Tab-separated table of C-alpha atoms in Angstrom:
chain	number	residue	atom	x	y	z
A	1	UNK	CA	120.090	63.995	111.537
A	2	UNK	CA	120.339	67.588	112.782
A	3	UNK	CA	121.380	68.790	109.306
A	4	UNK	CA	118.468	66.953	107.701
A	5	UNK	CA	116.061	68.500	110.214
A	6	UNK	CA	117.446	71.971	109.540
A	7	UNK	CA	117.036	71.522	105.798
A	8	UNK	CA	113.473	70.347	106.301
A	9	UNK	CA	112.671	73.399	108.425
A	10	UNK	CA	114.170	75.720	105.829
A	11	UNK	CA	112.128	74.060	103.124
A	12	UNK	CA	108.919	74.525	105.085
A	13	UNK	CA	109.658	78.168	105.865
A	14	UNK	CA	110.498	78.988	102.248
A	15	UNK	CA	113.928	80.354	103.162
A	16	UNK	CA	115.617	77.629	101.084
A	17	UNK	CA	113.935	79.203	98.092
A	18	UNK	CA	115.052	82.783	98.676
A	19	UNK	CA	118.150	84.873	98.048
A	20	UNK	CA	118.552	86.695	101.358
A	21	UNK	CA	120.892	89.434	102.573
A	22	UNK	CA	121.149	90.248	106.257
A	23	UNK	CA	123.348	93.110	107.475
A	24	UNK	CA	123.459	94.206	111.128
A	25	UNK	CA	125.959	96.849	112.243
A	26	UNK	CA	126.815	98.914	115.329
A	27	UNK	CA	125.884	102.549	114.673
A	28	UNK	CA	128.753	104.173	116.588
A	29	UNK	CA	131.654	101.947	115.591
A	30	UNK	CA	130.569	100.342	112.330
A	31	UNK	CA	131.347	96.915	113.778
A	32	UNK	CA	129.463	94.271	111.796
A	33	UNK	CA	127.401	91.966	114.001
A	34	UNK	CA	126.124	89.900	111.081
A	35	UNK	CA	126.605	89.975	107.321
A	36	UNK	CA	125.171	87.213	105.213
A	37	UNK	CA	124.347	86.983	101.518
A	38	UNK	CA	124.865	89.463	98.675
A	39	UNK	CA	124.355	92.844	100.350
A	40	UNK	CA	125.839	94.971	97.549
A	41	UNK	CA	123.252	94.108	94.900
A	42	UNK	CA	120.727	96.887	94.328
A	43	UNK	CA	116.962	96.469	94.412
A	44	UNK	CA	113.887	98.672	94.329
A	45	UNK	CA	113.426	100.222	97.798
A	46	UNK	CA	109.625	99.873	97.640
A	47	UNK	CA	107.997	101.159	100.837
A	48	UNK	CA	111.295	101.509	102.709
A	49	UNK	CA	111.525	104.696	100.629
A	50	UNK	CA	108.879	106.158	102.945
A	51	UNK	CA	111.706	106.899	105.414
A	52	UNK	CA	113.542	109.385	103.142
A	53	UNK	CA	110.210	110.554	101.740
A	54	UNK	CA	109.076	111.433	105.265
A	55	UNK	CA	112.275	113.429	105.733
A	56	UNK	CA	111.546	115.308	102.494
A	57	UNK	CA	107.934	115.990	103.426
A	58	UNK	CA	108.713	117.405	106.858
A	59	UNK	CA	111.661	119.439	105.587
A	60	UNK	CA	109.527	120.946	102.808
A	61	UNK	CA	106.763	121.822	105.289
A	62	UNK	CA	104.159	119.673	103.536
A	63	UNK	CA	103.991	117.284	106.465
A	64	UNK	CA	103.270	119.231	109.643
A	65	UNK	CA	103.129	116.744	112.512
A	66	UNK	CA	102.451	113.141	113.435
A	67	UNK	CA	98.774	113.505	112.511
A	68	UNK	CA	98.841	116.433	110.083
A	69	UNK	CA	97.990	116.663	107.268
A	70	UNK	CA	95.111	114.181	107.396
A	71	UNK	CA	94.371	113.561	103.710
A	72	UNK	CA	91.111	111.933	102.710
A	73	UNK	CA	91.047	108.984	100.348
A	74	UNK	CA	89.588	109.731	96.915
A	75	UNK	CA	88.170	107.148	94.467
A	76	UNK	CA	90.514	108.380	91.724
A	77	UNK	CA	93.462	107.000	93.745
A	78	UNK	CA	92.187	103.516	92.770
A	79	UNK	CA	93.768	101.782	95.746
A	80	UNK	CA	93.929	97.981	95.486
A	81	UNK	CA	94.159	97.689	99.275
A	82	UNK	CA	90.844	98.158	101.101
A	83	UNK	CA	92.717	99.094	104.291
A	84	UNK	CA	94.098	102.191	102.529
A	85	UNK	CA	90.685	103.599	101.604
A	86	UNK	CA	90.463	105.943	104.560
A	87	UNK	CA	91.726	109.284	105.827
A	88	UNK	CA	95.463	108.948	106.397
A	89	UNK	CA	97.972	110.899	108.496
A	90	UNK	CA	101.789	110.803	108.471
A	91	UNK	CA	101.759	108.342	111.367
A	92	UNK	CA	99.241	105.945	109.766
A	93	UNK	CA	100.933	106.392	106.366
A	94	UNK	CA	104.112	104.730	107.650
A	95	UNK	CA	102.300	102.247	109.882
A	96	UNK	CA	99.977	100.987	107.119
A	97	UNK	CA	102.395	101.706	104.230
A	98	UNK	CA	99.782	103.668	102.267
A	99	UNK	CA	100.922	104.080	98.664
A	100	UNK	CA	98.496	106.801	97.568
A	101	UNK	CA	99.645	109.077	100.426
A	102	UNK	CA	103.221	108.801	99.130
A	103	UNK	CA	102.092	109.756	95.630
A	104	UNK	CA	100.101	112.760	96.862
A	105	UNK	CA	103.162	113.860	98.842
A	106	UNK	CA	105.558	113.540	95.890
A	107	UNK	CA	103.037	115.447	93.782
A	108	UNK	CA	103.157	118.266	96.320
A	109	UNK	CA	106.953	118.223	96.194
A	110	UNK	CA	107.006	118.398	92.384
A	111	UNK	CA	109.571	116.763	90.087
A	112	UNK	CA	112.434	119.223	90.551
A	113	UNK	CA	112.315	119.314	94.339
A	114	UNK	CA	111.724	115.561	94.598
A	115	UNK	CA	114.692	114.691	92.379
A	116	UNK	CA	116.782	117.296	94.217
A	117	UNK	CA	116.178	115.627	97.564
A	118	UNK	CA	116.966	112.152	96.202
A	119	UNK	CA	120.239	113.497	94.815
A	120	UNK	CA	121.122	115.475	97.957
A	121	UNK	CA	120.474	112.406	100.109
A	122	UNK	CA	122.836	110.371	97.869
A	123	UNK	CA	120.133	107.715	97.993
A	124	UNK	CA	121.072	104.531	96.132
A	125	UNK	CA	121.578	105.199	92.425
A	126	UNK	CA	119.811	108.611	92.821
A	127	UNK	CA	117.620	107.987	89.764
A	128	UNK	CA	114.172	109.517	90.391
A	129	UNK	CA	113.094	109.453	86.721
A	130	UNK	CA	110.612	106.546	86.981
A	131	UNK	CA	109.792	103.941	84.344
A	132	UNK	CA	111.887	104.362	81.206
A	133	UNK	CA	110.289	106.773	78.742
A	134	UNK	CA	107.127	107.309	80.823
A	135	UNK	CA	108.003	110.436	82.850
A	136	UNK	CA	106.322	108.996	85.957
A	137	UNK	CA	109.031	109.403	88.590
A	138	UNK	CA	106.693	111.123	91.053
A	139	UNK	CA	104.444	108.076	91.244
A	140	UNK	CA	106.687	105.159	90.322
A	141	UNK	CA	110.421	105.773	90.819
A	142	UNK	CA	110.771	103.798	94.071
A	143	UNK	CA	108.442	100.913	93.128
A	144	UNK	CA	109.117	97.496	91.572
A	145	UNK	CA	111.216	97.461	88.399
A	146	UNK	CA	111.426	101.260	88.192
A	147	UNK	CA	114.417	103.609	88.198
A	148	UNK	CA	115.396	104.076	91.854
A	149	UNK	CA	117.564	101.239	93.179
A	150	UNK	CA	119.411	100.748	96.468
A	151	UNK	CA	121.451	97.968	98.056
A	152	UNK	CA	121.278	96.794	101.681
A	153	UNK	CA	124.731	98.333	102.245
A	154	UNK	CA	123.423	101.652	100.907
A	155	UNK	CA	120.289	101.369	103.067
A	156	UNK	CA	122.540	101.098	106.127
A	157	UNK	CA	124.634	104.063	104.955
A	158	UNK	CA	121.522	106.210	104.488
A	159	UNK	CA	120.244	105.289	107.963
A	160	UNK	CA	123.638	106.075	109.484
A	161	UNK	CA	123.660	109.525	107.899
A	162	UNK	CA	120.035	110.066	108.916
A	163	UNK	CA	120.699	109.202	112.561
A	164	UNK	CA	123.904	111.271	112.508
A	165	UNK	CA	121.805	114.164	111.147
A	166	UNK	CA	124.122	114.562	108.192
A	167	UNK	CA	121.361	115.093	105.606
A	168	UNK	CA	120.804	118.694	104.405
A	169	UNK	CA	117.413	119.103	106.107
A	170	UNK	CA	115.854	120.770	109.139
A	171	UNK	CA	115.973	119.484	112.708
A	172	UNK	CA	112.204	119.007	112.551
A	173	UNK	CA	112.560	116.677	109.571
A	174	UNK	CA	114.798	114.354	111.590
A	175	UNK	CA	112.711	114.543	114.775
A	176	UNK	CA	109.329	113.985	113.142
A	177	UNK	CA	110.486	111.112	110.962
A	178	UNK	CA	111.704	109.273	114.058
A	179	UNK	CA	108.399	110.115	115.789
A	180	UNK	CA	106.269	108.401	113.125
A	181	UNK	CA	108.477	105.347	112.532
A	182	UNK	CA	106.758	102.011	113.286
A	183	UNK	CA	107.949	100.577	116.626
A	184	UNK	CA	108.615	97.018	117.771
A	185	UNK	CA	109.577	96.131	121.363
A	186	UNK	CA	112.206	93.486	122.072
A	187	UNK	CA	113.289	91.894	125.358
A	188	UNK	CA	115.768	93.654	127.671
A	189	UNK	CA	114.497	97.163	126.896
A	190	UNK	CA	115.342	97.344	123.181
A	191	UNK	CA	113.103	99.343	120.827
A	192	UNK	CA	113.206	98.632	117.102
A	193	UNK	CA	112.360	101.348	114.565
A	194	UNK	CA	111.773	99.631	111.249
A	195	UNK	CA	110.071	99.877	107.869
A	196	UNK	CA	109.033	97.068	105.550
A	197	UNK	CA	108.810	97.150	101.769
A	198	UNK	CA	107.467	94.606	99.294
A	199	UNK	CA	107.227	94.245	95.535
A	200	UNK	CA	107.624	91.875	92.617
A	201	UNK	CA	110.963	91.151	91.013
A	202	UNK	CA	111.474	92.348	87.436
A	203	UNK	CA	111.585	90.151	84.350
A	204	UNK	CA	114.184	90.812	81.616
A	205	UNK	CA	111.555	92.770	79.635
A	206	UNK	CA	110.899	95.077	82.618
A	207	UNK	CA	107.513	93.591	83.522
A	208	UNK	CA	106.746	92.177	86.975
A	209	UNK	CA	107.318	88.533	87.781
A	210	UNK	CA	104.260	87.991	89.960
A	211	UNK	CA	105.534	84.575	91.006
A	212	UNK	CA	108.578	86.045	92.806
A	213	UNK	CA	108.410	88.727	95.475
A	214	UNK	CA	111.117	90.726	97.172
A	215	UNK	CA	110.809	91.981	100.723
A	216	UNK	CA	112.740	94.480	102.864
A	217	UNK	CA	112.963	95.265	106.551
A	218	UNK	CA	115.306	98.153	107.404
A	219	UNK	CA	115.840	100.395	110.415
A	220	UNK	CA	117.623	100.456	113.746
A	221	UNK	CA	117.362	99.058	117.268
A	222	UNK	CA	118.004	101.306	120.266
A	223	UNK	CA	118.571	100.864	123.977
A	224	UNK	CA	119.786	103.911	125.860
A	225	UNK	CA	122.643	105.411	123.866
A	226	UNK	CA	123.402	102.235	121.920
A	227	UNK	CA	122.022	101.922	118.386
A	228	UNK	CA	122.324	99.042	115.936
A	229	UNK	CA	121.477	99.435	112.235
A	230	UNK	CA	119.977	96.624	110.185
A	231	UNK	CA	118.805	95.734	106.688
A	232	UNK	CA	117.306	92.476	105.504
A	233	UNK	CA	116.314	91.809	101.909
A	234	UNK	CA	114.607	88.646	100.666
A	235	UNK	CA	114.325	87.803	96.972
A	236	UNK	CA	112.046	84.818	96.513
A	237	UNK	CA	113.035	82.155	94.017
A	238	UNK	CA	109.583	80.614	93.859
A	239	UNK	CA	105.969	81.655	94.500
A	240	UNK	CA	105.183	82.171	98.189
A	241	UNK	CA	101.755	82.724	99.727
A	242	UNK	CA	102.998	84.995	102.521
A	243	UNK	CA	104.224	88.573	102.097
A	244	UNK	CA	108.004	88.725	101.672
A	245	UNK	CA	108.557	91.861	103.745
A	246	UNK	CA	106.619	90.401	106.677
A	247	UNK	CA	108.807	87.299	106.502
A	248	UNK	CA	111.915	89.512	106.434
A	249	UNK	CA	110.636	91.539	109.402
A	250	UNK	CA	109.546	88.610	111.553
A	251	UNK	CA	112.715	86.606	110.954
A	252	UNK	CA	114.993	89.527	111.772
A	253	UNK	CA	113.049	90.505	114.888
A	254	UNK	CA	113.454	86.914	116.063
A	255	UNK	CA	117.218	87.009	115.443
A	256	UNK	CA	118.003	90.453	116.874
A	257	UNK	CA	117.904	89.665	120.623
A	258	UNK	CA	120.829	87.242	120.296
A	259	UNK	CA	122.786	89.671	118.088
A	260	UNK	CA	122.229	92.588	120.465
A	261	UNK	CA	123.800	90.940	123.501
A	262	UNK	CA	126.919	92.811	124.701
C-alpha cells in the first residue's frame, strides 16, 4: 500500500517522468551526502552559467558592484519575458535570470576574452564556440543545444574551486559574485546560495524538443564555517506545465534540511 501511494505521488509530481541527478557533497572533506542518478552526463548549463559569467564580468571590470552597471532594456533585445523589459543591475540579473544582460556582458568581454575565461575556468567541455557553423558563441554558447556542456559532477567541481578561490581572477570577482547570488533561508540557520537554469532538450537534428525541458539548481548551503555543495538536474521525459528548474530548486530545498543534519 505504501509503495503504491509513493508511486501515485511521484506520478502526480511528474518526477516519475524525469531523469534526475542529485549530488550533495561536503565542501571541506568531499564526503558525499547524497548521489542519485546519472551525474556524469553533460548538459547545457543554461542560466547556471551566470555564476561563472559574473566572475568574468567582475574580474574584467565590466561589472562594478551589486547595482552597477544598471543597463537599460532596449527593444532590439527582443526579450520574450515581459519581466526582463526593465533596467537591470548585476543583482537583479542573477535574481531574475535576465538573458539579454548576459548577452550584453559577453559582448563587452568579446570573443577572445570570453573563450579565454571559459578555458581558464576549466568549465565543462570548455567549448564557447556556440551553435555549429554560426559563430554565435557570445550569445548562445551556454544555452539549449549549443556548444558549452557541463555535468552535475563538473558543476560541483567548479563551485568547489570557486569557493576555494582557485580560479585565476581577482578577489573582487569572488566577493561580488557571492554578494549577488540569490539567497534562500533554511531552518537551523542555514543559508542557501543557488542558481537555477532551464531550457529545452535537444533533438537528434539539433533543434529544440519543446515538449521536454531540463532544469538545474546548483550552489551551496552555508552555516558558520560549514559549507555543502549541491547540484540537481532534471531532464523531463514528457511535457510538463511547470518550469523544470523551479521544480529542481523546490525539491532540493525541501530535501536539504534532512541532509544537512550533523
